[in-house]
mmCIF file of C-alpha atoms and ligand atoms in Angstrom:
data_model
loop_
_atom_site.group_PDB
_atom_site.id
_atom_site.type_symbol
_atom_site.label_atom_id
_atom_site.label_comp_id
_atom_site.label_asym_id
_atom_site.label_seq_id
_atom_site.Cartn_x
_atom_site.Cartn_y
_atom_site.Cartn_z
ATOM 1 C CA MET A 1 235.616 -79.225 57.343
ATOM 2 C CA ARG A 2 232.101 -79.703 58.701
ATOM 3 C CA LEU A 3 230.383 -79.592 55.292
ATOM 4 C CA ARG A 4 232.605 -81.911 53.297
ATOM 5 C CA HIS A 5 230.895 -83.510 50.254
ATOM 6 C CA THR A 6 227.956 -81.090 50.372
ATOM 7 C CA ALA A 7 227.075 -78.824 47.437
ATOM 8 C CA VAL A 8 226.280 -75.151 47.951
ATOM 9 C CA VAL A 9 224.816 -72.787 45.343
ATOM 10 C CA ILE A 10 225.375 -69.060 45.899
ATOM 11 C CA THR A 11 223.825 -66.258 43.835
ATOM 12 C CA GLY A 12 225.676 -62.934 43.805
ATOM 13 C CA ALA A 13 228.819 -64.881 44.719
ATOM 14 C CA GLY A 14 231.056 -62.333 42.998
ATOM 15 C CA GLY A 15 230.084 -59.503 45.347
ATOM 16 C CA GLY A 16 231.688 -58.432 48.620
ATOM 17 C CA ILE A 17 229.496 -60.551 50.918
ATOM 18 C CA GLY A 18 228.983 -63.336 48.355
ATOM 19 C CA ARG A 19 232.745 -63.822 48.078
ATOM 20 C CA ALA A 20 233.106 -64.105 51.870
ATOM 21 C CA ILE A 21 230.262 -66.650 51.961
ATOM 22 C CA ALA A 22 231.812 -68.739 49.165
ATOM 23 C CA LEU A 23 235.219 -68.786 50.866
ATOM 24 C CA ALA A 24 233.699 -69.658 54.253
ATOM 25 C CA PHE A 25 231.860 -72.653 52.762
ATOM 26 C CA ALA A 26 235.025 -73.716 50.932
ATOM 27 C CA ARG A 27 236.922 -73.670 54.245
ATOM 28 C CA GLU A 28 234.262 -76.097 55.544
ATOM 29 C CA GLY A 29 234.959 -78.439 52.636
ATOM 30 C CA ALA A 30 231.773 -77.731 50.643
ATOM 31 C CA ASN A 31 231.750 -77.836 46.849
ATOM 32 C CA LEU A 32 230.307 -74.735 45.230
ATOM 33 C CA VAL A 33 228.432 -73.230 42.340
ATOM 34 C CA CYS A 34 229.395 -69.554 42.452
ATOM 35 C CA ALA A 35 226.809 -67.701 40.337
ATOM 36 C CA ASP A 36 226.772 -64.049 39.331
ATOM 37 C CA LEU A 37 226.401 -61.752 36.324
ATOM 38 C CA GLY A 38 228.948 -62.036 33.510
ATOM 39 C CA GLU A 39 232.334 -63.206 34.707
ATOM 40 C CA SER A 40 231.894 -61.685 38.196
ATOM 41 C CA ALA A 41 232.118 -65.016 40.042
ATOM 42 C CA ALA A 42 235.107 -66.449 38.148
ATOM 43 C CA GLY A 43 237.762 -65.017 40.490
ATOM 44 C CA VAL A 44 235.863 -66.102 43.603
ATOM 45 C CA ALA A 45 235.464 -69.661 42.302
ATOM 46 C CA GLU A 46 239.204 -69.773 41.585
ATOM 47 C CA GLU A 47 239.997 -68.494 45.063
ATOM 48 C CA ALA A 48 237.595 -70.972 46.706
ATOM 49 C CA ALA A 49 239.059 -73.902 44.759
ATOM 50 C CA ARG A 50 242.415 -73.252 46.482
ATOM 51 C CA ALA A 51 240.831 -74.721 49.637
ATOM 52 C CA GLY A 52 240.761 -78.066 47.794
ATOM 53 C CA VAL A 53 237.047 -78.079 46.913
ATOM 54 C CA LYS A 54 235.287 -78.077 43.556
ATOM 55 C CA ALA A 55 234.149 -74.529 42.832
ATOM 56 C CA LEU A 56 232.298 -73.823 39.582
ATOM 57 C CA ALA A 57 231.742 -70.311 38.260
ATOM 58 C CA GLU A 58 228.340 -69.854 36.645
ATOM 59 C CA THR A 59 227.056 -66.861 34.705
ATOM 60 C CA ALA A 60 223.510 -66.480 35.977
ATOM 61 C CA ASP A 61 221.161 -63.517 36.168
ATOM 62 C CA VAL A 62 218.532 -63.904 38.912
ATOM 63 C CA THR A 63 215.999 -62.053 36.740
ATOM 64 C CA LYS A 64 216.085 -64.947 34.254
ATOM 65 C CA PRO A 65 214.358 -68.202 35.244
ATOM 66 C CA GLU A 66 216.334 -70.121 32.599
ATOM 67 C CA ASP A 67 219.632 -68.971 34.173
ATOM 68 C CA MET A 68 218.422 -70.099 37.585
ATOM 69 C CA ALA A 69 217.449 -73.511 36.163
ATOM 70 C CA ARG A 70 220.893 -73.881 34.565
ATOM 71 C CA MET A 71 222.584 -72.918 37.839
ATOM 72 C CA ALA A 72 220.687 -75.616 39.761
ATOM 73 C CA ARG A 73 221.337 -78.200 37.035
ATOM 74 C CA ARG A 74 225.044 -77.441 37.168
ATOM 75 C CA ALA A 75 225.141 -78.389 40.866
ATOM 76 C CA LEU A 76 223.265 -81.626 40.229
ATOM 77 C CA ASP A 77 225.192 -82.605 37.078
ATOM 78 C CA GLU A 78 228.722 -81.642 38.157
ATOM 79 C CA LEU A 79 228.622 -81.805 41.956
ATOM 80 C CA GLY A 80 226.087 -84.655 42.141
ATOM 81 C CA ARG A 81 223.796 -82.931 44.644
ATOM 82 C CA LEU A 82 222.369 -79.651 45.896
ATOM 83 C CA ASP A 83 222.280 -79.243 49.674
ATOM 84 C CA VAL A 84 222.372 -75.508 50.335
ATOM 85 C CA LEU A 85 221.169 -72.416 48.482
ATOM 86 C CA VAL A 86 222.299 -68.944 49.522
ATOM 87 C CA THR A 87 220.513 -66.066 47.743
ATOM 88 C CA CYS A 88 222.966 -63.195 47.962
ATOM 89 C CA ALA A 89 222.429 -61.343 44.657
ATOM 90 C CA GLY A 90 221.169 -57.868 45.340
ATOM 91 C CA THR A 91 221.005 -54.312 44.116
ATOM 92 C CA GLY A 92 219.811 -50.863 45.210
ATOM 93 C CA ALA A 93 218.436 -47.677 43.661
ATOM 94 C CA SER A 94 219.620 -44.166 44.328
ATOM 95 C CA GLY A 95 217.474 -41.144 45.080
ATOM 96 C CA LEU A 96 214.302 -40.285 46.922
ATOM 97 C CA PHE A 97 211.096 -42.233 46.339
ATOM 98 C CA ALA A 98 209.297 -39.199 44.905
ATOM 99 C CA GLU A 99 212.083 -38.668 42.357
ATOM 100 C CA GLN A 100 212.496 -42.264 41.222
ATOM 101 C CA ASP A 101 210.885 -43.534 38.070
ATOM 102 C CA GLU A 102 208.931 -46.762 38.161
ATOM 103 C CA ALA A 103 211.666 -48.623 36.260
ATOM 104 C CA ALA A 104 214.110 -48.176 39.161
ATOM 105 C CA TRP A 105 211.560 -49.533 41.642
ATOM 106 C CA LEU A 106 210.727 -52.521 39.431
ATOM 107 C CA ARG A 107 214.403 -53.360 38.882
ATOM 108 C CA VAL A 108 215.175 -53.488 42.618
ATOM 109 C CA ILE A 109 212.102 -55.622 43.350
ATOM 110 C CA ASP A 110 212.864 -57.881 40.414
ATOM 111 C CA VAL A 111 216.469 -58.572 41.452
ATOM 112 C CA ASN A 112 216.109 -58.650 45.232
ATOM 113 C CA LEU A 113 212.676 -60.199 45.774
ATOM 114 C CA ASN A 114 211.696 -61.957 42.553
ATOM 115 C CA GLY A 115 215.331 -63.021 42.049
ATOM 116 C CA THR A 116 215.309 -64.696 45.468
ATOM 117 C CA SER A 117 212.073 -66.475 44.583
ATOM 118 C CA ARG A 118 213.446 -67.588 41.187
ATOM 119 C CA ALA A 119 216.633 -69.008 42.708
ATOM 120 C CA ILE A 120 214.624 -70.916 45.321
ATOM 121 C CA ARG A 121 212.124 -72.169 42.734
ATOM 122 C CA ALA A 122 215.006 -73.585 40.677
ATOM 123 C CA CYS A 123 216.816 -75.267 43.600
ATOM 124 C CA LEU A 124 213.908 -76.462 45.729
ATOM 125 C CA PRO A 125 212.873 -79.520 43.639
ATOM 126 C CA ALA A 126 216.234 -81.215 44.345
ATOM 127 C CA MET A 127 215.747 -80.563 48.073
ATOM 128 C CA LEU A 128 212.139 -81.821 47.993
ATOM 129 C CA GLU A 129 213.296 -85.002 46.318
ATOM 130 C CA ARG A 130 215.854 -85.723 49.059
ATOM 131 C CA ARG A 131 213.599 -84.230 51.759
ATOM 132 C CA ALA A 132 216.638 -82.275 52.952
ATOM 133 C CA GLY A 133 218.176 -78.902 52.305
ATOM 134 C CA ARG A 134 219.058 -75.509 53.660
ATOM 135 C CA ILE A 135 217.983 -72.215 52.143
ATOM 136 C CA VAL A 136 219.566 -69.040 53.469
ATOM 137 C CA THR A 137 218.281 -65.767 52.054
ATOM 138 C CA ILE A 138 220.208 -62.534 52.470
ATOM 139 C CA SER A 139 217.806 -59.800 53.511
ATOM 140 C CA SER A 140 219.028 -56.719 55.381
ATOM 141 C CA ILE A 141 218.409 -54.740 58.494
ATOM 142 C CA PHE A 142 216.313 -52.690 56.035
ATOM 143 C CA GLY A 143 214.134 -55.782 55.745
ATOM 144 C CA LYS A 144 212.998 -54.889 59.260
ATOM 145 C CA THR A 145 213.193 -51.115 59.424
ATOM 146 C CA GLY A 146 213.131 -48.119 57.089
ATOM 147 C CA GLY A 147 216.638 -46.744 57.627
ATOM 148 C CA SER A 148 217.146 -43.005 57.558
ATOM 149 C CA GLY A 149 215.849 -42.473 54.028
ATOM 150 C CA TYR A 150 216.801 -43.178 50.410
ATOM 151 C CA VAL A 151 216.125 -46.914 50.690
ATOM 152 C CA THR A 152 212.419 -47.280 49.851
ATOM 153 C CA ALA A 153 212.605 -49.806 46.998
ATOM 154 C CA TYR A 154 215.469 -51.634 48.677
ATOM 155 C CA ALA A 155 213.660 -51.826 52.032
ATOM 156 C CA ALA A 156 210.428 -52.946 50.346
ATOM 157 C CA SER A 157 212.281 -55.714 48.519
ATOM 158 C CA LYS A 158 214.137 -56.861 51.642
ATOM 159 C CA HIS A 159 210.936 -56.863 53.736
ATOM 160 C CA GLY A 160 209.522 -59.046 50.938
ATOM 161 C CA VAL A 161 212.476 -61.426 51.194
ATOM 162 C CA LEU A 162 211.674 -61.908 54.885
ATOM 163 C CA GLY A 163 208.010 -62.607 54.088
ATOM 164 C CA LEU A 164 209.016 -65.215 51.530
ATOM 165 C CA THR A 165 211.539 -66.764 53.932
ATOM 166 C CA ARG A 166 209.090 -67.079 56.795
ATOM 167 C CA ALA A 167 206.099 -68.259 54.752
ATOM 168 C CA LEU A 168 208.145 -70.836 52.849
ATOM 169 C CA ALA A 169 209.655 -72.151 56.094
ATOM 170 C CA ALA A 170 206.157 -72.583 57.524
ATOM 171 C CA GLU A 171 204.865 -74.187 54.340
ATOM 172 C CA LEU A 172 207.686 -76.710 53.986
ATOM 173 C CA GLY A 173 207.644 -77.688 57.666
ATOM 174 C CA SER A 174 203.903 -78.163 57.768
ATOM 175 C CA GLN A 175 203.725 -79.964 54.397
ATOM 176 C CA GLY A 176 205.972 -82.783 55.610
ATOM 177 C CA TYR A 177 209.444 -81.443 54.804
ATOM 178 C CA PRO A 178 210.982 -80.744 58.215
ATOM 179 C CA GLY A 179 214.406 -81.530 56.751
ATOM 180 C CA ILE A 180 214.352 -78.370 54.656
ATOM 181 C CA THR A 181 214.939 -75.177 56.597
ATOM 182 C CA VAL A 182 214.577 -71.623 55.316
ATOM 183 C CA ASN A 183 216.184 -68.751 57.196
ATOM 184 C CA ALA A 184 217.355 -65.229 56.469
ATOM 185 C CA VAL A 185 220.450 -63.359 57.523
ATOM 186 C CA CYS A 186 219.945 -59.616 57.928
ATOM 187 C CA PRO A 187 223.251 -57.774 57.656
ATOM 188 C CA GLY A 188 223.646 -54.312 59.129
ATOM 189 C CA TYR A 189 226.215 -51.961 57.563
ATOM 190 C CA VAL A 190 228.933 -54.238 56.181
ATOM 191 C CA ARG A 191 232.459 -53.050 55.283
ATOM 192 C CA ALA A 192 232.199 -54.590 51.787
ATOM 193 C CA GLY A 193 230.122 -54.414 48.602
ATOM 194 C CA MET A 194 227.125 -52.121 48.865
ATOM 195 C CA GLY A 195 228.104 -51.105 52.389
ATOM 196 C CA VAL A 196 231.114 -49.183 51.047
ATOM 197 C CA ALA A 197 229.672 -48.169 47.658
ATOM 198 C CA LEU A 198 228.425 -44.637 46.967
ATOM 199 C CA GLN A 199 224.986 -43.978 48.422
ATOM 200 C CA SER A 200 222.480 -41.154 48.044
ATOM 201 C CA THR A 201 222.257 -38.206 50.429
ATOM 202 C CA LYS A 202 220.718 -34.745 50.100
ATOM 203 C CA ALA A 203 224.173 -33.382 49.261
ATOM 204 C CA GLY A 204 224.871 -36.061 46.631
ATOM 205 C CA PRO A 205 226.503 -39.498 46.619
ATOM 206 C CA VAL A 206 228.649 -40.383 49.633
ATOM 207 C CA PRO A 207 230.663 -43.567 50.394
ATOM 208 C CA GLY A 208 228.895 -46.078 52.639
ATOM 209 C CA GLU A 209 231.444 -45.738 55.459
ATOM 210 C CA GLU A 210 230.629 -42.035 55.697
ATOM 211 C CA ILE A 211 226.883 -42.760 55.744
ATOM 212 C CA PHE A 212 227.517 -45.197 58.574
ATOM 213 C CA ASP A 213 229.509 -42.590 60.521
ATOM 214 C CA ARG A 214 226.949 -39.845 59.971
ATOM 215 C CA TYR A 215 223.672 -41.666 60.529
ATOM 216 C CA TYR A 216 224.173 -45.077 62.105
ATOM 217 C CA ARG A 217 227.330 -45.481 64.221
ATOM 218 C CA ARG A 218 225.792 -43.964 67.358
ATOM 219 C CA GLN A 219 222.708 -46.221 67.026
ATOM 220 C CA VAL A 220 224.838 -49.372 66.842
ATOM 221 C CA PRO A 221 225.860 -50.703 70.270
ATOM 222 C CA LEU A 222 229.075 -52.215 68.878
ATOM 223 C CA ARG A 223 229.880 -48.831 67.231
ATOM 224 C CA ARG A 224 231.399 -50.424 64.147
ATOM 225 C CA MET A 225 230.580 -51.771 60.719
ATOM 226 C CA ILE A 226 230.250 -55.542 60.309
ATOM 227 C CA GLU A 227 232.876 -57.543 58.425
ATOM 228 C CA ALA A 228 231.772 -59.683 55.463
ATOM 229 C CA ASP A 229 233.285 -62.716 57.231
ATOM 230 C CA GLU A 230 230.889 -62.194 60.119
ATOM 231 C CA ILE A 231 227.926 -62.432 57.725
ATOM 232 C CA ALA A 232 229.474 -65.531 56.159
ATOM 233 C CA GLY A 233 229.872 -67.137 59.606
ATOM 234 C CA ALA A 234 226.148 -66.740 60.306
ATOM 235 C CA VAL A 235 225.221 -68.155 56.895
ATOM 236 C CA VAL A 236 227.473 -71.204 57.352
ATOM 237 C CA PHE A 237 226.019 -71.762 60.835
ATOM 238 C CA LEU A 238 222.509 -71.964 59.316
ATOM 239 C CA ALA A 239 223.753 -74.726 56.995
ATOM 240 C CA LEU A 240 225.339 -76.889 59.706
ATOM 241 C CA PRO A 241 223.668 -80.013 61.109
ATOM 242 C CA GLU A 242 223.354 -78.418 64.565
ATOM 243 C CA SER A 243 221.091 -75.648 63.236
ATOM 244 C CA GLY A 244 218.483 -78.094 61.910
ATOM 245 C CA GLY A 245 215.932 -76.945 64.493
ATOM 246 C CA ILE A 246 216.037 -73.346 63.265
ATOM 247 C CA THR A 247 213.637 -72.322 60.502
ATOM 248 C CA GLY A 248 211.695 -69.219 59.515
ATOM 249 C CA GLN A 249 214.123 -66.983 61.388
ATOM 250 C CA ALA A 250 215.725 -63.714 60.401
ATOM 251 C CA LEU A 251 219.083 -63.431 62.111
ATOM 252 C CA ASN A 252 220.416 -59.896 62.454
ATOM 253 C CA VAL A 253 224.186 -59.564 62.127
ATOM 254 C CA ASP A 254 224.293 -55.839 62.696
ATOM 255 C CA GLY A 255 226.252 -54.995 65.836
ATOM 256 C CA GLY A 256 223.011 -54.815 67.828
ATOM 257 C CA PHE A 257 221.496 -52.035 65.715
ATOM 258 C CA PHE A 258 218.032 -53.578 65.532
ATOM 259 C CA MET A 259 217.121 -55.844 68.443
ATOM 260 C CA SER A 260 214.169 -57.736 67.013
HETATM 261 N N1 NAD B 301 227.047 -54.529 52.228
HETATM 262 C C1 NAD B 301 226.071 -54.243 53.079
HETATM 263 O O1 NAD B 301 226.237 -53.364 53.932
HETATM 264 C C2 NAD B 301 224.759 -55.011 53.038
HETATM 265 C C3 NAD B 301 223.870 -54.802 54.098
HETATM 266 C C4 NAD B 301 222.673 -55.499 54.098
HETATM 267 C C5 NAD B 301 222.384 -56.408 53.099
HETATM 268 N N2 NAD B 301 223.263 -56.584 52.086
HETATM 269 C C6 NAD B 301 222.903 -57.562 51.047
HETATM 270 O O2 NAD B 301 223.972 -58.454 50.859
HETATM 271 C C7 NAD B 301 223.917 -58.953 49.518
HETATM 272 C C8 NAD B 301 225.304 -58.797 48.887
HETATM 273 O O3 NAD B 301 225.582 -57.421 48.774
HETATM 274 P P1 NAD B 301 227.087 -56.823 48.785
HETATM 275 O O4 NAD B 301 227.125 -55.811 49.843
HETATM 276 O O5 NAD B 301 228.066 -57.914 48.773
HETATM 277 O O6 NAD B 301 227.058 -55.989 47.426
HETATM 278 P P2 NAD B 301 227.741 -56.316 46.025
HETATM 279 O O7 NAD B 301 227.211 -55.283 45.103
HETATM 280 O O8 NAD B 301 229.209 -56.435 46.198
HETATM 281 O O9 NAD B 301 227.157 -57.755 45.676
HETATM 282 C C9 NAD B 301 225.922 -57.960 45.040
HETATM 283 C C10 NAD B 301 226.142 -58.988 43.956
HETATM 284 O O10 NAD B 301 224.875 -59.276 43.347
HETATM 285 C C11 NAD B 301 225.113 -59.355 41.961
HETATM 286 N N3 NAD B 301 223.892 -59.099 41.202
HETATM 287 C C12 NAD B 301 223.257 -57.917 41.017
HETATM 288 N N4 NAD B 301 222.223 -58.072 40.188
HETATM 289 C C13 NAD B 301 222.201 -59.397 39.842
HETATM 290 C C14 NAD B 301 221.387 -60.171 38.991
HETATM 291 N N5 NAD B 301 220.367 -59.633 38.300
HETATM 292 N N6 NAD B 301 221.660 -61.490 38.870
HETATM 293 C C15 NAD B 301 222.685 -62.044 39.541
HETATM 294 N N7 NAD B 301 223.513 -61.359 40.339
HETATM 295 C C16 NAD B 301 223.265 -60.043 40.482
HETATM 296 C C17 NAD B 301 226.185 -58.319 41.648
HETATM 297 O O11 NAD B 301 226.829 -58.587 40.420
HETATM 298 C C18 NAD B 301 227.082 -58.445 42.858
HETATM 299 O O12 NAD B 301 228.145 -59.339 42.645
HETATM 300 C C19 NAD B 301 222.842 -58.162 48.796
HETATM 301 O O13 NAD B 301 221.658 -58.922 48.749
HETATM 302 C C20 NAD B 301 222.646 -56.952 49.679
HETATM 303 O O14 NAD B 301 221.356 -56.396 49.567
HETATM 304 C C21 NAD B 301 224.454 -55.903 52.010
#
């Protein structure tokens, strides 16, 4: 219960990793705004509330600035504050770069990169006012490397998320806001959400676990996929008082796959 009475906003909270993050914060006593498309976050908010915290489900599309503004307002109006933002909403595109139409590229960039920026833009004013806050973006190991193919738009967007994270951390620190930290978590192959969804290969769509076995397991020192709870643990750590000296970092939680 190290985050009792704090308020955490999570985009993409209805997904595999988002759910684990919401439940981990709830176990620490934090109140939550669980945001996602449609009714996707309703079940997660219900589950989180069983830990005895306030957990609000919010329908919010990260491609819509007005949804992001409403999400932030909900935290301030109903939870009385906004301490932590986790930007977990994300999407991918199938197929090879040369075969993709521009719309697929634009959609991935708009959700993953612009969506991260929109969520931060909506939540940052409350943090600036209190001169305190924690922003944790969810990038990916493909924010640092190109994978083994079929991830061009996704990797471009996740590299962009790291650029935003680092530059904003530098800007806030040097503009007199050392109480606001901005860090990224870079998951490797996670046994949840997109990590187990169908993914493109030359022979057609294949479940994520099989992709991991075929192309990645031998490159990962721990020789296993990561659990969603392990991502959530890293995100919660970056919101705790003892991590206040960490900003502008991109923490890999990937079984040692990418050591940089
Ligand atoms: N699972 C993995 O192996 C893995 C690895 C690296 C990074 N990630 C990242 O972790 C995050 C969560 O992914 P996940 O694996 O839980 O997948 P997921 O598909 O289960 O979760 C993604 C969530 O984002 C939501 N979302 C999509 N478009 C949105 C939009 N426009 N507005 C609001 N919400 C939207 C979806 O509804 C979904 O609930 C993503 O950013 C993803 O890129 C996942």
